């Protein structure tokens, strides 16, 4: 008897079914082949090639500088690694705000050149036309509401969004609009847990929270943050699952010391 070892790919339908079953959805970022291999192999449902690559990979202060070409480079490496996870790729700042045709062209490039499975886009009703046009081309879209880092210069701060009723109501309206347009999920970033619960309960599509409490249908973290590679970044919402900065630092220090003392390579490590 042959054993079927084929890995079943997570699709946007799987994500929808998980919401219906009340099964939580796990999402993590990855930006390169090696990290994405581990993230995928560990059973993560969605890999997000986030524009946070601008911060953690390139060292920029914000997500604004990363280009569409750079996102496609990161995404194509992740797609080659992901055997099971759904790969969602951020539309970077400047690649969709101009008009809906530009948005569609950017999404098409991400799907065609990187082989991504879906795109994510920041914003609500103001980008409805772009979201609709991308969806019409058969490209699955994930929304992103609350703290939308591409608007950091408008917000002026990375603190919790939608604490006041007017902004909370806009978020509710935006979420419903994104669902109505056909988005398959929405990231809710840094909003009060009570509001995130209300929005999650009111939607048929799943919400994925980051700093939005335990009632979202899934959770997402930036991989460098949850692994403790970013030493100084410790917001309240972040659970750090490892301390890779120190682990890697010690390993590299030991290597340097072994090279300098001529204890690496030894006789067994040469030809
Ligand atoms: O770019 C990113 O990593 C994101 C997550 C924080 C949701 O958008």
mmCIF file of C-alpha atoms and ligand atoms in Angstrom:
data_model
loop_
_atom_site.group_PDB
_atom_site.id
_atom_site.type_symbol
_atom_site.label_atom_id
_atom_site.label_comp_id
_atom_site.label_asym_id
_atom_site.label_seq_id
_atom_site.Cartn_x
_atom_site.Cartn_y
_atom_site.Cartn_z
ATOM 1 C CA UNK A 1 0.000 0.000 0.000
ATOM 2 C CA UNK A 2 1.413 3.353 -0.911
ATOM 3 C CA UNK A 3 1.305 6.153 1.605
ATOM 4 C CA UNK A 4 0.232 9.498 0.187
ATOM 5 C CA UNK A 5 2.716 11.978 1.601
ATOM 6 C CA UNK A 6 1.487 14.880 -0.494
ATOM 7 C CA UNK A 7 1.206 18.064 1.564
ATOM 8 C CA UNK A 8 -2.182 19.730 1.313
ATOM 9 C CA UNK A 9 -1.799 23.413 0.453
ATOM 10 C CA UNK A 10 -3.659 25.964 2.575
ATOM 11 C CA UNK A 11 -5.886 28.088 0.368
ATOM 12 C CA UNK A 12 -8.132 31.056 0.989
ATOM 13 C CA UNK A 13 -10.999 28.508 1.168
ATOM 14 C CA UNK A 14 -9.178 26.626 3.944
ATOM 15 C CA UNK A 15 -8.822 29.906 5.852
ATOM 16 C CA UNK A 16 -12.551 30.580 5.450
ATOM 17 C CA UNK A 17 -13.401 27.046 6.647
ATOM 18 C CA UNK A 18 -11.189 27.563 9.700
ATOM 19 C CA UNK A 19 -13.214 30.634 10.637
ATOM 20 C CA UNK A 20 -16.450 28.644 10.308
ATOM 21 C CA UNK A 21 -15.033 25.824 12.485
ATOM 22 C CA UNK A 22 -13.699 28.316 15.040
ATOM 23 C CA UNK A 23 -10.158 27.032 14.429
ATOM 24 C CA UNK A 24 -7.533 29.710 15.047
ATOM 25 C CA UNK A 25 -5.314 30.771 12.128
ATOM 26 C CA UNK A 26 -1.561 31.235 12.595
ATOM 27 C CA UNK A 27 0.325 33.724 10.452
ATOM 28 C CA UNK A 28 3.976 34.812 10.599
ATOM 29 C CA UNK A 29 6.151 36.936 8.383
ATOM 30 C CA UNK A 30 9.122 35.633 6.403
ATOM 31 C CA UNK A 31 11.244 37.335 3.797
ATOM 32 C CA UNK A 32 13.781 34.743 2.648
ATOM 33 C CA UNK A 33 13.986 31.080 1.639
ATOM 34 C CA UNK A 34 15.707 29.656 4.734
ATOM 35 C CA UNK A 35 13.411 31.331 7.278
ATOM 36 C CA UNK A 36 10.305 30.563 5.209
ATOM 37 C CA UNK A 37 11.312 26.874 5.075
ATOM 38 C CA UNK A 38 11.290 26.720 8.889
ATOM 39 C CA UNK A 39 8.086 28.754 9.230
ATOM 40 C CA UNK A 40 6.320 26.516 6.706
ATOM 41 C CA UNK A 41 7.681 23.248 8.126
ATOM 42 C CA UNK A 42 6.509 24.249 11.633
ATOM 43 C CA UNK A 43 2.905 24.305 10.393
ATOM 44 C CA UNK A 44 2.167 28.027 10.053
ATOM 45 C CA UNK A 45 -1.036 28.524 8.055
ATOM 46 C CA UNK A 46 -0.174 31.814 6.346
ATOM 47 C CA UNK A 47 3.242 33.285 5.565
ATOM 48 C CA UNK A 48 3.128 37.031 5.148
ATOM 49 C CA UNK A 49 5.861 38.619 3.087
ATOM 50 C CA UNK A 50 5.278 41.877 4.919
ATOM 51 C CA UNK A 51 6.611 45.264 3.966
ATOM 52 C CA UNK A 52 8.100 45.081 7.489
ATOM 53 C CA UNK A 53 11.010 43.697 5.423
ATOM 54 C CA UNK A 54 11.818 47.385 5.037
ATOM 55 C CA UNK A 55 12.517 47.515 8.816
ATOM 56 C CA UNK A 56 13.880 44.109 9.708
ATOM 57 C CA UNK A 57 15.717 43.182 6.510
ATOM 58 C CA UNK A 58 16.858 46.571 5.223
ATOM 59 C CA UNK A 59 17.137 48.572 8.464
ATOM 60 C CA UNK A 60 14.820 51.419 7.465
ATOM 61 C CA UNK A 61 12.918 53.294 10.164
ATOM 62 C CA UNK A 62 9.557 52.849 8.395
ATOM 63 C CA UNK A 63 7.950 50.560 5.820
ATOM 64 C CA UNK A 64 7.762 53.339 3.251
ATOM 65 C CA UNK A 65 11.076 52.926 1.389
ATOM 66 C CA UNK A 66 10.688 49.310 0.246
ATOM 67 C CA UNK A 67 9.966 49.020 -3.484
ATOM 68 C CA UNK A 68 7.736 46.694 -5.474
ATOM 69 C CA UNK A 69 10.819 45.080 -7.057
ATOM 70 C CA UNK A 70 12.286 44.415 -3.605
ATOM 71 C CA UNK A 71 8.993 42.917 -2.369
ATOM 72 C CA UNK A 72 8.912 40.651 -5.426
ATOM 73 C CA UNK A 73 12.480 39.506 -4.710
ATOM 74 C CA UNK A 74 11.617 38.630 -1.080
ATOM 75 C CA UNK A 75 8.314 37.029 -2.073
ATOM 76 C CA UNK A 76 9.791 34.794 -4.776
ATOM 77 C CA UNK A 77 12.293 33.385 -2.237
ATOM 78 C CA UNK A 78 9.466 32.668 0.231
ATOM 79 C CA UNK A 79 7.234 31.071 -2.411
ATOM 80 C CA UNK A 80 10.043 28.640 -3.316
ATOM 81 C CA UNK A 81 10.151 27.528 0.335
ATOM 82 C CA UNK A 82 6.439 27.298 1.174
ATOM 83 C CA UNK A 83 5.081 23.809 0.557
ATOM 84 C CA UNK A 84 1.925 24.125 2.693
ATOM 85 C CA UNK A 85 1.348 27.720 3.765
ATOM 86 C CA UNK A 86 -0.667 30.299 1.910
ATOM 87 C CA UNK A 87 1.766 33.049 0.865
ATOM 88 C CA UNK A 88 0.373 36.580 1.142
ATOM 89 C CA UNK A 89 2.458 39.528 -0.049
ATOM 90 C CA UNK A 90 2.127 43.191 0.939
ATOM 91 C CA UNK A 91 1.551 45.788 -1.751
ATOM 92 C CA UNK A 92 4.233 48.304 -0.743
ATOM 93 C CA UNK A 93 3.771 52.033 -0.258
ATOM 94 C CA UNK A 94 3.544 53.843 -3.599
ATOM 95 C CA UNK A 95 2.527 50.761 -5.586
ATOM 96 C CA UNK A 96 -1.276 51.200 -5.339
ATOM 97 C CA UNK A 97 -2.234 54.621 -3.996
ATOM 98 C CA UNK A 98 -2.068 56.386 -7.407
ATOM 99 C CA UNK A 99 -5.097 54.751 -8.990
ATOM 100 C CA UNK A 100 -6.806 51.382 -9.343
ATOM 101 C CA UNK A 101 -4.960 50.537 -12.582
ATOM 102 C CA UNK A 102 -1.631 51.003 -10.834
ATOM 103 C CA UNK A 103 -2.898 48.862 -7.942
ATOM 104 C CA UNK A 104 -3.956 46.098 -10.310
ATOM 105 C CA UNK A 105 -0.649 46.190 -12.222
ATOM 106 C CA UNK A 106 1.310 45.953 -8.952
ATOM 107 C CA UNK A 107 -0.794 43.022 -7.733
ATOM 108 C CA UNK A 108 -0.386 41.255 -11.077
ATOM 109 C CA UNK A 109 3.402 41.668 -10.892
ATOM 110 C CA UNK A 110 3.442 40.141 -7.389
ATOM 111 C CA UNK A 111 1.355 37.158 -8.510
ATOM 112 C CA UNK A 112 3.178 36.638 -11.823
ATOM 113 C CA UNK A 113 6.796 37.354 -10.921
ATOM 114 C CA UNK A 114 6.857 36.045 -7.345
ATOM 115 C CA UNK A 115 4.240 33.296 -7.665
ATOM 116 C CA UNK A 116 2.379 34.605 -4.589
ATOM 117 C CA UNK A 117 -1.062 33.305 -3.631
ATOM 118 C CA UNK A 118 -2.640 36.582 -2.470
ATOM 119 C CA UNK A 119 -1.864 40.228 -1.768
ATOM 120 C CA UNK A 120 -2.442 42.393 1.301
ATOM 121 C CA UNK A 121 -3.293 46.077 1.088
ATOM 122 C CA UNK A 122 -3.614 48.773 3.766
ATOM 123 C CA UNK A 123 -6.762 50.884 3.967
ATOM 124 C CA UNK A 124 -10.556 50.875 3.884
ATOM 125 C CA UNK A 125 -13.255 52.575 1.805
ATOM 126 C CA UNK A 126 -10.748 54.969 0.231
ATOM 127 C CA UNK A 127 -9.067 52.090 -1.634
ATOM 128 C CA UNK A 128 -12.319 50.248 -2.462
ATOM 129 C CA UNK A 129 -11.959 50.758 -6.213
ATOM 130 C CA UNK A 130 -8.438 49.306 -6.205
ATOM 131 C CA UNK A 131 -9.428 46.331 -4.045
ATOM 132 C CA UNK A 132 -12.379 45.645 -6.311
ATOM 133 C CA UNK A 133 -10.258 45.830 -9.473
ATOM 134 C CA UNK A 134 -7.621 43.466 -8.071
ATOM 135 C CA UNK A 135 -10.322 40.995 -6.988
ATOM 136 C CA UNK A 136 -11.954 41.151 -10.414
ATOM 137 C CA UNK A 137 -8.665 39.913 -11.888
ATOM 138 C CA UNK A 138 -8.962 36.792 -9.707
ATOM 139 C CA UNK A 139 -6.346 37.846 -7.172
ATOM 140 C CA UNK A 140 -7.291 37.161 -3.524
ATOM 141 C CA UNK A 141 -6.972 40.242 -1.315
ATOM 142 C CA UNK A 142 -6.411 40.532 2.432
ATOM 143 C CA UNK A 143 -7.266 43.890 4.013
ATOM 144 C CA UNK A 144 -5.330 45.674 6.766
ATOM 145 C CA UNK A 145 -7.006 48.114 9.188
ATOM 146 C CA UNK A 146 -6.187 49.856 12.464
ATOM 147 C CA UNK A 147 -2.544 50.834 12.694
ATOM 148 C CA UNK A 148 -1.513 50.869 9.051
ATOM 149 C CA UNK A 149 2.252 51.530 9.145
ATOM 150 C CA UNK A 150 2.370 53.013 5.643
ATOM 151 C CA UNK A 151 0.396 55.969 7.091
ATOM 152 C CA UNK A 152 2.781 56.543 9.994
ATOM 153 C CA UNK A 153 3.485 60.128 8.977
ATOM 154 C CA UNK A 154 -0.264 60.839 9.055
ATOM 155 C CA UNK A 155 -0.696 59.164 12.482
ATOM 156 C CA UNK A 156 2.572 60.571 13.880
ATOM 157 C CA UNK A 157 2.880 57.669 16.338
ATOM 158 C CA UNK A 158 2.704 53.858 16.527
ATOM 159 C CA UNK A 159 0.245 53.885 19.472
ATOM 160 C CA UNK A 160 -3.094 52.038 19.606
ATOM 161 C CA UNK A 161 -5.642 53.166 16.969
ATOM 162 C CA UNK A 162 -9.449 53.466 17.083
ATOM 163 C CA UNK A 163 -9.664 54.202 20.787
ATOM 164 C CA UNK A 164 -12.224 56.917 20.107
ATOM 165 C CA UNK A 165 -15.688 56.283 18.724
ATOM 166 C CA UNK A 166 -15.319 58.137 15.402
ATOM 167 C CA UNK A 167 -12.239 56.125 14.406
ATOM 168 C CA UNK A 168 -13.754 52.903 15.780
ATOM 169 C CA UNK A 169 -16.885 53.445 13.676
ATOM 170 C CA UNK A 170 -14.787 54.096 10.551
ATOM 171 C CA UNK A 171 -12.950 50.837 11.219
ATOM 172 C CA UNK A 172 -16.256 48.921 11.547
ATOM 173 C CA UNK A 173 -17.481 50.464 8.271
ATOM 174 C CA UNK A 174 -14.152 49.737 6.524
ATOM 175 C CA UNK A 175 -14.188 46.113 7.667
ATOM 176 C CA UNK A 176 -17.708 45.573 6.356
ATOM 177 C CA UNK A 177 -16.792 47.262 3.072
ATOM 178 C CA UNK A 178 -13.718 45.052 2.591
ATOM 179 C CA UNK A 179 -15.841 41.960 3.265
ATOM 180 C CA UNK A 180 -18.551 43.169 0.878
ATOM 181 C CA UNK A 181 -15.925 43.738 -1.849
ATOM 182 C CA UNK A 182 -14.734 40.133 -1.469
ATOM 183 C CA UNK A 183 -11.567 40.230 0.669
ATOM 184 C CA UNK A 184 -10.797 36.824 2.176
ATOM 185 C CA UNK A 185 -9.505 38.185 5.490
ATOM 186 C CA UNK A 186 -8.491 41.352 7.313
ATOM 187 C CA UNK A 187 -5.462 42.113 9.493
ATOM 188 C CA UNK A 188 -6.432 44.213 12.531
ATOM 189 C CA UNK A 189 -3.349 45.931 13.910
ATOM 190 C CA UNK A 190 -3.068 47.546 17.340
ATOM 191 C CA UNK A 191 -6.686 48.293 18.191
ATOM 192 C CA UNK A 192 -8.581 47.704 21.468
ATOM 193 C CA UNK A 193 -9.377 44.019 22.044
ATOM 194 C CA UNK A 194 -13.067 44.774 22.576
ATOM 195 C CA UNK A 195 -13.369 46.467 19.183
ATOM 196 C CA UNK A 196 -11.439 43.638 17.492
ATOM 197 C CA UNK A 197 -13.838 41.122 19.082
ATOM 198 C CA UNK A 198 -16.858 43.061 17.907
ATOM 199 C CA UNK A 199 -15.508 43.322 14.354
ATOM 200 C CA UNK A 200 -14.475 39.640 14.302
ATOM 201 C CA UNK A 201 -17.927 38.549 15.474
ATOM 202 C CA UNK A 202 -19.668 40.743 12.914
ATOM 203 C CA UNK A 203 -17.722 39.427 9.909
ATOM 204 C CA UNK A 204 -18.014 36.182 7.987
ATOM 205 C CA UNK A 205 -14.379 36.465 6.849
ATOM 206 C CA UNK A 206 -11.544 35.897 9.342
ATOM 207 C CA UNK A 207 -9.676 38.640 11.156
ATOM 208 C CA UNK A 208 -5.974 38.218 11.918
ATOM 209 C CA UNK A 209 -4.820 40.300 14.856
ATOM 210 C CA UNK A 210 -1.545 41.865 15.866
ATOM 211 C CA UNK A 211 -1.904 43.737 19.127
ATOM 212 C CA UNK A 212 -5.676 43.305 18.773
ATOM 213 C CA UNK A 213 -6.391 40.744 21.491
ATOM 214 C CA UNK A 214 -7.394 37.123 21.752
ATOM 215 C CA UNK A 215 -10.779 37.250 20.033
ATOM 216 C CA UNK A 216 -9.461 37.669 16.496
ATOM 217 C CA UNK A 217 -9.787 34.572 14.309
ATOM 218 C CA UNK A 218 -6.008 34.356 13.983
ATOM 219 C CA UNK A 219 -2.786 36.028 15.043
ATOM 220 C CA UNK A 220 0.238 37.383 13.194
ATOM 221 C CA UNK A 221 3.667 38.449 14.428
ATOM 222 C CA UNK A 222 6.825 39.624 12.707
ATOM 223 C CA UNK A 223 9.179 36.624 12.824
ATOM 224 C CA UNK A 224 12.216 38.648 13.942
ATOM 225 C CA UNK A 225 10.214 40.043 16.868
ATOM 226 C CA UNK A 226 8.805 36.714 18.126
ATOM 227 C CA UNK A 227 12.183 34.994 17.819
ATOM 228 C CA UNK A 228 13.921 37.776 19.753
ATOM 229 C CA UNK A 229 16.242 38.776 16.928
ATOM 230 C CA UNK A 230 15.221 42.429 17.369
ATOM 231 C CA UNK A 231 16.753 42.961 20.784
ATOM 232 C CA UNK A 232 15.208 46.296 21.718
ATOM 233 C CA UNK A 233 11.647 45.830 20.394
ATOM 234 C CA UNK A 234 9.329 44.748 23.238
ATOM 235 C CA UNK A 235 5.811 46.159 22.826
ATOM 236 C CA UNK A 236 3.120 44.853 25.195
ATOM 237 C CA UNK A 237 1.429 42.719 22.506
ATOM 238 C CA UNK A 238 4.607 40.818 21.631
ATOM 239 C CA UNK A 239 5.280 37.385 23.090
ATOM 240 C CA UNK A 240 8.950 36.565 22.531
ATOM 241 C CA UNK A 241 9.337 32.802 21.978
ATOM 242 C CA UNK A 242 13.123 32.748 21.841
ATOM 243 C CA UNK A 243 16.148 34.902 22.379
ATOM 244 C CA UNK A 244 17.867 34.354 19.052
ATOM 245 C CA UNK A 245 19.860 37.568 19.285
ATOM 246 C CA UNK A 246 21.811 36.245 22.268
ATOM 247 C CA UNK A 247 21.983 32.678 20.910
ATOM 248 C CA UNK A 248 23.382 33.851 17.560
ATOM 249 C CA UNK A 249 25.630 36.439 19.181
ATOM 250 C CA UNK A 250 27.222 33.778 21.420
ATOM 251 C CA UNK A 251 27.686 31.351 18.530
ATOM 252 C CA UNK A 252 29.375 34.028 16.404
ATOM 253 C CA UNK A 253 31.567 35.120 19.324
ATOM 254 C CA UNK A 254 32.672 31.502 19.815
ATOM 255 C CA UNK A 255 33.484 31.177 16.104
ATOM 256 C CA UNK A 256 35.532 34.384 16.126
ATOM 257 C CA UNK A 257 37.412 33.226 19.180
ATOM 258 C CA UNK A 258 38.074 29.760 17.665
ATOM 259 C CA UNK A 259 39.426 31.318 14.448
ATOM 260 C CA UNK A 260 41.702 33.684 16.361
ATOM 261 C CA UNK A 261 43.009 30.919 18.633
ATOM 262 C CA UNK A 262 43.496 28.603 15.632
ATOM 263 C CA UNK A 263 41.235 25.938 17.165
ATOM 264 C CA UNK A 264 38.974 26.059 14.089
ATOM 265 C CA UNK A 265 39.357 24.198 11.809
ATOM 266 C CA UNK A 266 40.842 21.185 13.593
ATOM 267 C CA UNK A 267 42.296 18.082 11.919
ATOM 268 C CA UNK A 268 38.905 16.428 11.448
ATOM 269 C CA UNK A 269 37.526 19.547 9.790
ATOM 270 C CA UNK A 270 40.023 19.585 6.947
ATOM 271 C CA UNK A 271 40.827 17.494 3.840
HETATM 272 O O1 LIG B 1 4.406 44.091 7.188
HETATM 273 C C1 LIG B 1 4.028 43.377 8.125
HETATM 274 O O2 LIG B 1 4.805 42.627 8.745
HETATM 275 C C2 LIG B 1 2.620 43.449 8.502
HETATM 276 C C3 LIG B 1 2.224 42.761 9.777
HETATM 277 C C4 LIG B 1 2.673 43.543 10.934
HETATM 278 C C5 LIG B 1 0.772 42.489 9.814
HETATM 279 O O3 LIG B 1 1.845 44.034 7.837
#
